[in-house]
Coordinates of C-alpha atoms in Angstrom, one line a residue:
Chain A
M1 CA 0.0 0.0 0.0
T2 CA 2.8 2.4 0.9
V3 CA 4.5 1.6 -2.4
I4 CA 1.4 2.5 -4.3
V5 CA 0.9 5.8 -2.4
S6 CA 4.6 6.6 -2.9
Q7 CA 4.3 5.9 -6.7
L8 CA 1.1 7.9 -6.8
F9 CA 2.9 10.9 -5.2
T10 CA 5.7 10.5 -7.7
G11 CA 3.2 10.4 -10.5
V12 CA 1.5 13.5 -9.2
S13 CA 4.8 15.3 -9.0
I14 CA 5.7 14.2 -12.6
G15 CA 2.2 15.5 -13.5
A16 CA 2.9 18.8 -11.8
V17 CA 6.1 19.3 -13.9
L18 CA 4.2 18.3 -17.1
L19 CA 1.5 20.8 -16.1
L20 CA 4.0 23.6 -15.5
I21 CA 5.7 23.2 -18.9
A22 CA 2.3 22.7 -20.7
L23 CA 0.5 25.7 -19.0
G24 CA 2.1 28.4 -21.1
L25 CA 1.5 26.3 -24.2
S26 CA -2.1 26.0 -23.3
L27 CA -2.3 29.7 -23.9
T28 CA -0.1 30.2 -26.9
F29 CA -1.0 27.0 -28.7
G30 CA -4.2 26.0 -27.0
Q31 CA -5.9 29.4 -27.0
M32 CA -4.2 31.2 -29.9
G33 CA -3.4 28.2 -32.1
V34 CA 0.3 29.1 -32.6
I35 CA 2.7 26.2 -32.8
N36 CA 5.6 27.8 -31.2
M37 CA 8.6 25.4 -31.3
A38 CA 10.7 28.0 -29.4
H39 CA 8.5 27.6 -26.3
G40 CA 11.0 25.1 -24.9
E41 CA 13.7 27.7 -25.2
F42 CA 11.7 30.1 -23.1
I43 CA 11.7 27.3 -20.4
M44 CA 15.5 27.2 -20.9
A45 CA 15.7 31.0 -20.5
G46 CA 13.8 30.7 -17.2
A47 CA 16.2 28.1 -16.0
Y48 CA 19.3 30.1 -16.9
T49 CA 17.7 33.1 -15.1
V50 CA 18.2 31.1 -11.9
Y51 CA 21.8 30.3 -12.8
V52 CA 22.6 34.0 -13.6
L53 CA 20.9 35.1 -10.4
Q54 CA 22.8 32.7 -8.3
K55 CA 26.0 34.1 -9.8
V56 CA 24.9 37.6 -8.9
I57 CA 23.3 36.8 -5.6
T58 CA 25.7 34.6 -3.7
G59 CA 23.9 31.6 -2.2
A60 CA 20.8 29.8 -3.2
G61 CA 18.6 31.0 -0.3
W62 CA 16.3 33.6 -1.9
S63 CA 17.5 33.3 -5.5
L64 CA 14.8 30.8 -6.5
L65 CA 11.9 33.0 -5.2
I66 CA 13.5 36.1 -6.8
A67 CA 14.0 34.2 -10.0
L68 CA 10.3 33.3 -10.4
P69 CA 9.0 36.8 -11.3
I70 CA 12.3 37.7 -13.2
A71 CA 12.1 34.5 -15.2
F72 CA 8.5 35.2 -15.9
A73 CA 9.4 38.7 -17.2
V74 CA 12.5 37.5 -19.2
A75 CA 10.7 34.6 -20.9
G76 CA 7.6 36.8 -21.4
A77 CA 9.6 39.5 -23.0
M78 CA 11.2 37.0 -25.4
G79 CA 7.7 35.7 -26.3
V80 CA 6.4 39.2 -27.0
L81 CA 9.5 40.0 -29.2
L82 CA 9.0 36.7 -31.1
E83 CA 5.2 37.5 -31.6
F84 CA 5.9 41.1 -32.6
L85 CA 8.7 40.4 -35.0
L86 CA 7.6 37.1 -36.6
I87 CA 4.5 35.3 -35.5
R88 CA 2.0 38.1 -36.0
R89 CA 2.9 38.0 -39.7
L90 CA 2.2 34.2 -39.9
Y91 CA -1.1 33.9 -38.0
A92 CA -2.9 32.1 -40.9
R93 CA 0.1 30.0 -41.8
P94 CA 0.6 27.2 -39.2
L95 CA 3.3 25.3 -41.1
D96 CA 5.3 28.4 -41.7
T97 CA 5.0 29.3 -38.0
L98 CA 6.2 25.9 -37.0
L99 CA 9.3 26.1 -39.3
V100 CA 10.1 29.7 -38.3
T101 CA 9.8 29.1 -34.6
W102 CA 11.9 25.9 -34.9
G103 CA 14.6 28.0 -36.5
V104 CA 14.3 30.5 -33.7
S105 CA 14.6 27.6 -31.2
L106 CA 17.9 26.5 -32.8
I107 CA 19.2 30.1 -32.7
L108 CA 18.3 30.4 -29.1
Q109 CA 20.0 27.1 -28.2
Q110 CA 23.2 28.2 -29.9
A111 CA 23.0 31.6 -28.2
A112 CA 22.8 29.8 -24.9
R113 CA 25.9 27.7 -25.8
D114 CA 27.7 30.9 -26.8
I115 CA 26.8 32.7 -23.6
F116 CA 26.9 29.9 -21.0
G117 CA 29.0 27.2 -22.7
A118 CA 27.9 23.9 -24.2
P119 CA 28.2 21.8 -21.0
N120 CA 25.2 21.6 -18.7
V121 CA 25.4 23.8 -15.6
Q122 CA 24.0 23.1 -12.1
T123 CA 22.2 25.5 -9.8
K124 CA 21.9 25.1 -6.0
A125 CA 18.6 24.5 -4.5
P126 CA 17.7 26.5 -1.4
D127 CA 18.3 24.5 1.8
A128 CA 14.6 24.5 2.6
L129 CA 14.0 22.5 -0.6
T130 CA 16.7 19.9 -0.2
G131 CA 15.1 17.9 2.5
N132 CA 12.3 15.5 2.7
V133 CA 9.0 15.2 4.5
R134 CA 8.7 11.8 6.2
I135 CA 5.0 10.8 6.3
T136 CA 5.8 7.2 7.5
D137 CA 9.0 5.2 7.6
D138 CA 8.4 4.0 4.1
L139 CA 6.7 7.1 2.6
V140 CA 9.0 10.0 2.1
L141 CA 8.1 13.1 0.0
S142 CA 10.8 15.3 -1.3
N143 CA 10.5 19.0 -0.5
N144 CA 11.5 20.1 -4.1
R145 CA 8.7 17.9 -5.6
L146 CA 6.2 19.4 -3.1
F147 CA 7.4 22.9 -4.0
I148 CA 6.8 22.2 -7.7
L149 CA 3.4 20.7 -6.9
G150 CA 2.5 23.9 -5.0
L151 CA 3.9 26.1 -7.8
A152 CA 1.9 24.3 -10.5
G153 CA -1.2 24.6 -8.4
L154 CA -0.6 28.3 -7.8
A155 CA 0.1 28.8 -11.6
V156 CA -3.2 27.0 -12.6
V157 CA -5.3 29.0 -10.0
A158 CA -3.7 32.3 -11.1
L159 CA -4.2 31.6 -14.8
T160 CA -7.8 30.5 -14.2
L161 CA -8.5 33.6 -12.2
V162 CA -7.0 35.8 -14.9
L163 CA -8.8 34.1 -17.7
R164 CA -12.2 33.9 -16.0
F165 CA -12.5 37.0 -13.9
T166 CA -10.5 39.8 -15.3
S167 CA -11.0 42.1 -18.2
L168 CA -7.8 40.9 -19.8
G169 CA -9.0 37.3 -19.5
R170 CA -12.3 38.1 -21.2
R171 CA -10.5 39.9 -24.0
I172 CA -8.1 37.0 -24.5
R173 CA -11.0 34.5 -24.7
A174 CA -13.0 36.8 -27.0
V175 CA -10.1 37.3 -29.5
V176 CA -9.5 33.5 -29.5
Q177 CA -13.2 32.8 -30.2
N178 CA -13.8 35.4 -32.9
R179 CA -10.9 37.7 -33.9
D180 CA -12.9 39.9 -36.3
L181 CA -15.9 40.3 -33.9
A182 CA -13.4 41.2 -31.1
A183 CA -11.8 43.8 -33.4
V184 CA -15.2 45.4 -34.4
S185 CA -16.2 45.4 -30.7
G186 CA -13.4 47.8 -30.0
I187 CA -10.8 45.4 -28.7
P188 CA -7.2 46.1 -29.9
T189 CA -6.5 42.5 -31.0
G190 CA -2.8 43.0 -31.7
R191 CA -2.2 44.2 -28.1
V192 CA -4.2 41.3 -26.7
D193 CA -2.2 38.8 -28.8
R194 CA 1.1 40.3 -27.4
L195 CA -0.3 40.2 -23.8
T196 CA -1.4 36.6 -24.3
F197 CA 2.0 35.7 -25.6
F198 CA 3.7 37.5 -22.7
I199 CA 1.7 35.4 -20.1
G200 CA 2.1 32.1 -22.0
S201 CA 5.9 32.6 -22.5
G202 CA 6.3 33.9 -19.0
L203 CA 4.8 30.7 -17.6
A204 CA 7.4 28.8 -19.6
G205 CA 10.0 30.8 -17.7
V206 CA 8.4 29.8 -14.4
A207 CA 8.5 26.2 -15.5
G208 CA 12.2 26.6 -16.3
V209 CA 12.8 27.8 -12.7
A210 CA 11.0 24.7 -11.4
L211 CA 13.1 22.4 -13.6
T212 CA 16.3 23.6 -12.0
L213 CA 15.2 21.8 -8.9
L214 CA 15.2 18.5 -10.8
G215 CA 18.3 18.4 -12.8
P216 CA 21.1 20.3 -14.6
I217 CA 20.5 23.2 -17.0
G218 CA 21.5 22.9 -20.6
P219 CA 20.8 24.5 -24.0
T220 CA 18.6 21.6 -25.1
M221 CA 16.6 21.2 -21.9
G222 CA 13.5 22.9 -23.4
T223 CA 13.5 20.7 -26.5
N224 CA 13.6 17.6 -24.3
V225 CA 10.3 18.5 -22.7
I226 CA 8.4 20.4 -25.4
I227 CA 6.9 17.3 -27.0
D228 CA 5.4 16.2 -23.7
A229 CA 3.9 19.7 -23.3
F230 CA 2.3 19.6 -26.7
L231 CA 0.9 16.1 -26.0
V232 CA -0.7 17.3 -22.8
V233 CA -2.4 20.3 -24.5
V234 CA -3.6 18.2 -27.4
A235 CA -4.9 15.3 -25.4
G236 CA -6.5 17.7 -22.9
G237 CA -8.5 19.3 -25.7
I238 CA -7.1 22.4 -27.4
G239 CA -8.0 25.5 -25.5
H240 CA -9.1 23.7 -22.4
L241 CA -7.1 24.5 -19.3
K242 CA -9.1 21.9 -17.3
G243 CA -8.2 19.2 -19.9
S244 CA -4.5 20.0 -19.7
V245 CA -4.6 19.8 -15.8
I246 CA -6.3 16.4 -15.9
V247 CA -4.2 14.9 -18.7
A248 CA -0.9 16.2 -17.1
F249 CA -1.7 14.4 -13.8
A250 CA -3.1 11.3 -15.5
L251 CA 0.0 10.9 -17.7
G252 CA 2.3 11.6 -14.7
T253 CA 0.5 8.9 -12.6
L254 CA 0.4 6.4 -15.5
Q255 CA 4.1 6.9 -16.1
S256 CA 5.0 6.5 -12.5
L257 CA 2.9 3.3 -12.1
I258 CA 4.4 1.7 -15.2
E259 CA 7.9 2.7 -14.2
Y260 CA 7.5 0.8 -11.0
S261 CA 7.2 -2.5 -12.8
T262 CA 9.3 -1.7 -15.9
T263 CA 11.8 1.0 -16.7
V264 CA 11.7 4.7 -17.4
S265 CA 12.2 4.2 -21.1
V266 CA 9.5 1.5 -21.4
A267 CA 7.1 3.7 -19.3
K268 CA 7.7 6.6 -21.7
V269 CA 7.0 4.4 -24.7
L270 CA 3.8 3.0 -23.2
V271 CA 2.6 6.4 -22.2
F272 CA 3.1 7.7 -25.8
V273 CA 1.2 4.6 -27.1
A274 CA -1.6 5.3 -24.7
I275 CA -1.8 8.9 -25.9
V276 CA -1.8 7.9 -29.6
A277 CA -4.6 5.3 -28.8
F278 CA -6.6 7.9 -26.9
L279 CA -6.3 10.4 -29.7
Q280 CA -7.4 7.8 -32.2
W281 CA -10.5 7.3 -30.1
R282 CA -11.0 11.0 -29.3
P283 CA -9.1 13.2 -31.8
Q284 CA -10.6 16.4 -30.3
G285 CA -9.0 15.6 -26.9
L286 CA -10.6 15.1 -23.5
F287 CA -12.8 18.2 -23.6
T288 CA -14.7 20.1 -26.2
L289 CA -17.2 22.9 -25.8
R290 CA -20.6 22.5 -27.3
T291 CA -22.6 25.3 -28.8
R292 CA -25.7 25.6 -31.1
S293 CA -24.6 25.9 -34.7
M294 CA -23.9 29.5 -35.5
A295 CA -25.4 31.0 -38.6
Chain B
M1 CA -22.0 61.4 -40.5
L2 CA -20.5 58.7 -42.7
E3 CA -19.5 59.1 -46.3
F4 CA -18.3 56.6 -48.9
D5 CA -16.5 58.5 -51.7
D6 CA -15.9 56.4 -54.9
V7 CA -15.1 53.3 -52.8
H8 CA -13.7 50.2 -54.4
V9 CA -13.4 47.1 -52.2
G10 CA -12.7 43.4 -52.9
Y11 CA -11.4 40.2 -51.6
G12 CA -8.0 39.5 -53.1
R13 CA -8.2 40.1 -56.9
S14 CA -12.0 40.0 -56.9
T15 CA -13.5 43.4 -56.7
V16 CA -17.0 43.5 -55.1
L17 CA -17.7 47.2 -54.8
H18 CA -17.0 49.3 -57.9
G19 CA -16.9 53.0 -57.0
V20 CA -19.7 53.2 -54.4
S21 CA -20.5 56.7 -53.2
A22 CA -23.1 57.0 -50.5
S23 CA -23.7 58.8 -47.2
V24 CA -25.5 58.4 -43.9
P25 CA -26.9 61.7 -42.6
A26 CA -26.3 62.8 -39.0
D27 CA -29.1 61.5 -36.8
G28 CA -30.5 59.8 -39.9
V29 CA -30.9 56.3 -41.1
A30 CA -29.7 55.1 -44.5
A31 CA -30.9 51.7 -45.7
V32 CA -28.9 49.6 -48.2
M33 CA -30.9 47.0 -50.1
G34 CA -30.0 44.6 -52.9
H35 CA -29.9 41.0 -53.9
N36 CA -27.5 38.4 -52.4
G37 CA -24.0 39.1 -53.6
A38 CA -24.7 42.7 -54.4
G39 CA -22.0 43.9 -52.0
K40 CA -24.2 45.1 -49.0
S41 CA -22.2 43.3 -46.3
T42 CA -18.9 44.2 -48.0
L43 CA -19.9 47.9 -47.7
L44 CA -20.4 47.5 -44.0
R45 CA -17.2 45.5 -43.5
A46 CA -15.3 48.3 -45.3
A47 CA -17.1 50.9 -43.2
I48 CA -15.9 49.3 -39.9
G49 CA -12.4 48.5 -41.2
L50 CA -12.5 44.7 -41.7
L51 CA -11.8 45.3 -45.4
R52 CA -9.5 48.0 -46.7
P53 CA -10.7 49.8 -49.9
A54 CA -8.4 49.5 -52.9
R55 CA -9.5 53.0 -53.9
G56 CA -11.7 55.7 -52.5
V57 CA -12.2 57.4 -49.2
I58 CA -14.4 56.7 -46.2
R59 CA -15.1 59.7 -43.8
L60 CA -16.7 59.8 -40.4
A61 CA -17.9 63.2 -39.4
G62 CA -15.5 64.7 -42.0
E63 CA -12.4 62.7 -40.8
D64 CA -10.8 60.3 -43.2
I65 CA -11.0 56.9 -41.5
T66 CA -10.0 54.8 -44.5
K67 CA -6.8 53.5 -43.0
L68 CA -7.9 53.2 -39.4
A69 CA -8.1 49.8 -37.6
P70 CA -11.6 48.6 -36.5
H71 CA -11.0 49.3 -32.8
E72 CA -9.9 52.9 -33.7
R73 CA -13.2 53.4 -35.6
V74 CA -15.1 52.0 -32.6
A75 CA -13.3 54.5 -30.4
R76 CA -14.5 57.3 -32.7
G77 CA -18.1 56.3 -32.2
M78 CA -18.9 53.5 -34.6
A79 CA -20.5 50.2 -33.7
Y80 CA -21.2 47.2 -35.9
V81 CA -23.7 44.4 -35.7
P82 CA -22.5 41.8 -38.2
Q83 CA -24.7 39.4 -40.1
G84 CA -25.5 36.0 -38.6
Q85 CA -26.2 36.8 -34.9
Q86 CA -22.5 36.7 -34.1
C87 CA -21.3 36.5 -30.5
F88 CA -18.5 35.0 -28.5
P89 CA -20.1 31.6 -28.0
H90 CA -18.0 30.3 -25.1
L91 CA -18.5 33.5 -23.1
T92 CA -21.6 33.9 -21.0
T93 CA -24.2 36.5 -22.0
A94 CA -22.9 38.7 -19.2
E95 CA -19.3 38.3 -20.2
N96 CA -20.2 39.2 -23.8
L97 CA -21.5 42.5 -22.5
Q98 CA -18.9 43.1 -19.8
L99 CA -16.2 42.6 -22.4
I100 CA -17.3 45.9 -24.0
A101 CA -18.4 47.6 -20.8
D102 CA -15.0 47.0 -19.1
S103 CA -13.0 49.4 -21.1
R104 CA -15.4 52.3 -21.1
P105 CA -16.2 54.9 -18.5
G106 CA -19.8 54.4 -17.6
G107 CA -19.8 51.0 -19.2
R108 CA -21.7 49.3 -16.4
A109 CA -24.5 51.9 -16.7
A110 CA -24.5 51.5 -20.5
M111 CA -24.7 47.7 -20.0
G112 CA -27.8 48.2 -17.8
E113 CA -29.5 50.4 -20.4
A114 CA -28.8 47.9 -23.1
L115 CA -30.3 45.2 -21.0
D116 CA -33.4 47.4 -20.4
L117 CA -33.9 47.4 -24.2
F118 CA -33.8 43.6 -24.3
P119 CA -35.1 42.5 -20.9
A120 CA -35.2 38.8 -22.0
L121 CA -31.5 38.8 -21.8
R122 CA -31.5 39.4 -18.0
A123 CA -32.6 35.9 -17.3
L124 CA -29.9 34.5 -19.6
L125 CA -26.9 36.4 -18.2
N126 CA -25.1 33.3 -16.9
R127 CA -25.8 31.1 -19.9
R128 CA -23.1 30.6 -22.5
A129 CA -23.9 32.7 -25.6
G130 CA -23.4 29.8 -27.9
L131 CA -26.4 28.1 -26.3
L132 CA -28.8 31.0 -26.9
S133 CA -31.4 30.9 -29.7
G134 CA -30.8 32.9 -32.9
G135 CA -33.1 35.7 -31.8
Q136 CA -31.5 35.9 -28.4
R137 CA -28.1 36.0 -29.9
Q138 CA -29.2 38.8 -32.2
Q139 CA -30.5 40.8 -29.2
L140 CA -27.2 40.2 -27.5
A141 CA -25.3 41.4 -30.5
I142 CA -27.3 44.6 -30.7
A143 CA -27.1 45.1 -27.0
R144 CA -23.3 44.7 -27.2
A145 CA -23.0 47.3 -29.9
L146 CA -25.1 49.8 -27.9
I147 CA -22.9 49.6 -24.8
T148 CA -20.3 51.6 -26.7
S149 CA -22.9 54.5 -26.9
P150 CA -22.3 54.8 -30.6
K151 CA -22.9 57.8 -32.8
L152 CA -23.1 55.6 -35.8
L153 CA -24.6 52.0 -35.8
L154 CA -23.9 49.6 -38.7
L155 CA -26.6 46.9 -38.8
D156 CA -26.2 44.0 -41.2
E157 CA -29.5 42.2 -41.8
P158 CA -30.6 42.3 -38.1
T159 CA -33.8 40.4 -38.8
E160 CA -32.4 37.7 -41.0
G161 CA -33.2 34.1 -39.9
I162 CA -35.1 35.0 -36.8
Q163 CA -38.6 33.9 -35.7
P164 CA -41.3 36.6 -36.5
S165 CA -42.1 37.4 -32.9
V166 CA -38.5 38.3 -32.1
V167 CA -38.2 40.1 -35.5
A168 CA -41.0 42.4 -34.4
E169 CA -39.3 43.1 -31.1
I170 CA -36.0 43.9 -32.8
E171 CA -37.6 46.1 -35.4
H172 CA -39.4 48.0 -32.6
T173 CA -36.2 48.5 -30.7
I174 CA -34.3 49.7 -33.8
L175 CA -37.1 52.1 -34.8
G176 CA -37.1 53.4 -31.2
L177 CA -33.4 54.0 -31.2
T178 CA -33.5 55.9 -34.5
Q179 CA -36.4 58.1 -33.4
R180 CA -34.6 58.9 -30.1
G181 CA -32.0 61.1 -31.9
G182 CA -28.2 61.3 -31.5
L183 CA -27.7 58.1 -33.4
S184 CA -27.1 57.6 -37.1
V185 CA -27.7 54.1 -38.6
L186 CA -26.5 52.4 -41.7
L187 CA -28.9 49.5 -42.2
V188 CA -28.5 46.6 -44.5
E189 CA -31.8 44.8 -44.8
Q190 CA -33.6 42.4 -47.1
H191 CA -37.0 43.2 -45.6
V192 CA -37.9 46.3 -47.7
G193 CA -40.9 47.4 -45.7
F194 CA -39.0 47.6 -42.4
A195 CA -35.9 49.2 -44.1
L196 CA -38.0 52.0 -45.6
R197 CA -40.0 52.6 -42.5
A198 CA -36.8 53.1 -40.6
A199 CA -34.8 54.9 -43.3
S200 CA -34.6 58.6 -44.2
H201 CA -32.6 57.6 -47.2
Y202 CA -32.1 54.4 -49.2
Y203 CA -29.6 52.9 -51.7
V204 CA -30.1 49.9 -53.9
L205 CA -26.9 48.0 -54.7
E206 CA -26.6 45.8 -57.7
S207 CA -23.3 44.0 -58.6
G208 CA -21.3 46.4 -56.4
R209 CA -22.8 49.6 -57.8
V210 CA -25.5 51.9 -56.6
T211 CA -28.3 51.6 -59.1
S212 CA -31.0 53.5 -57.3
S213 CA -31.2 55.9 -54.3
G214 CA -33.6 58.4 -52.8
A215 CA -35.5 59.5 -49.8
G216 CA -36.9 56.7 -47.5
G217 CA -40.4 56.2 -46.2
D218 CA -43.3 54.1 -47.4
S219 CA -43.6 56.2 -50.5
A220 CA -40.3 54.9 -51.8
Q221 CA -41.5 51.3 -51.7
Q222 CA -42.6 51.2 -55.4
A223 CA -39.3 52.6 -56.6
V224 CA -37.2 50.2 -54.5
R225 CA -39.2 47.2 -55.5
E226 CA -38.8 48.1 -59.2
A227 CA -35.1 48.6 -58.7
L228 CA -34.8 45.3 -57.0
A229 CA -36.8 43.5 -59.6
V230 CA -34.3 44.4 -62.3

């Protein structure tokens, strides 16, 4: 029983990481429909923000907390720049967007190598996050995983509140649903696009900060997780935050439970197979919204 | 209030409007009629800025607005109710209205006034707009436009595809608004009787050109029906 609970916790924590990296995509890809292959590099930028801050601020103590808003701003600014310079010219051309942003992702990876060097670097976790919480003798939960779980929860709640209860959130949803109608309703759609991209990319930066707690930082760290993030958003139902949350935790738990009786690689393969099978059965993803047909 | 001066508009290489000149008088109603494909909706889409004229000038209260973005035209007092009862389907009725009210001083009060015009919407505030009937969606679309307290309202076939009882209500509301003063209306409408009752001036479009125009009112019915029969 303890083993199952322990594996479930591991699964939930894997799900929290998946959710954090997918959350930004659920806005830029899920809401706006932009296939931004450079999203992973915004995650990388967030992670390197922690590295740079730890160089500037000696010691790990507060650097992680300070890094969260700064990484959000850095990655968000990169996203706005990308949207303003390239993506806004390609809104009706998804294949071109994919290729162009893939090119940008390669440029950003090389830029990271030039600035920080090709080898991976390590950041130091704050002391408070290096320990464990012992529930029973057999069940031990690591502080960093609990922190990531809390951070993912906070990010989901914050994003939900922004989308559902603020003027900006209503504007974002309106532009997504009917761009022309939003424009003729007096909404400056270009500005809303840039704000949406800022938030979505900023969330990638926050995910990057979280990933520094789990492993080293390198130029390709974003590429390694971006496919998982796309899968979460697609399987959850494009444009549905709730779907992304459920799928992230479901995949995390599934992977953890399979890993227990097999290996990490086998678990990864089986999870991909499960997603492919799920999308064959339900191509629109977990959630869709129903409306009367519009004239 | 609004002037089209030799306006040519199209989609890609296909030109739909060929040198249309027309105007909407201040505090007046201009009705545009014509068969399907005549270019009526294109005229309104050009007026609000969704289509950019290849040639010609559009002026609002004397100002050249030809190159302004739609939201800049709305900021200058234009509002547009597109064809097809369009709304934001995954937003609630209330959110559809709040969206417009949010960004305006006095927006909440304007939202209340708009709901007073269509009281049936009050009971549907928490329902997703995509689940409303066609008539309810059209009422919502008109209410949304009125929240901006427009000086010029562009209405594209407001009674199309709606059950007769709701059509009567919408017609009554539009006629009430035009008689209240302070609002100019450019109305595209297939229903000639209603259009001429509301209009102080009419235009008939045929293949992207104005083929007939004159003063509105019931006395114009014969001339309009003849022009439309061609």
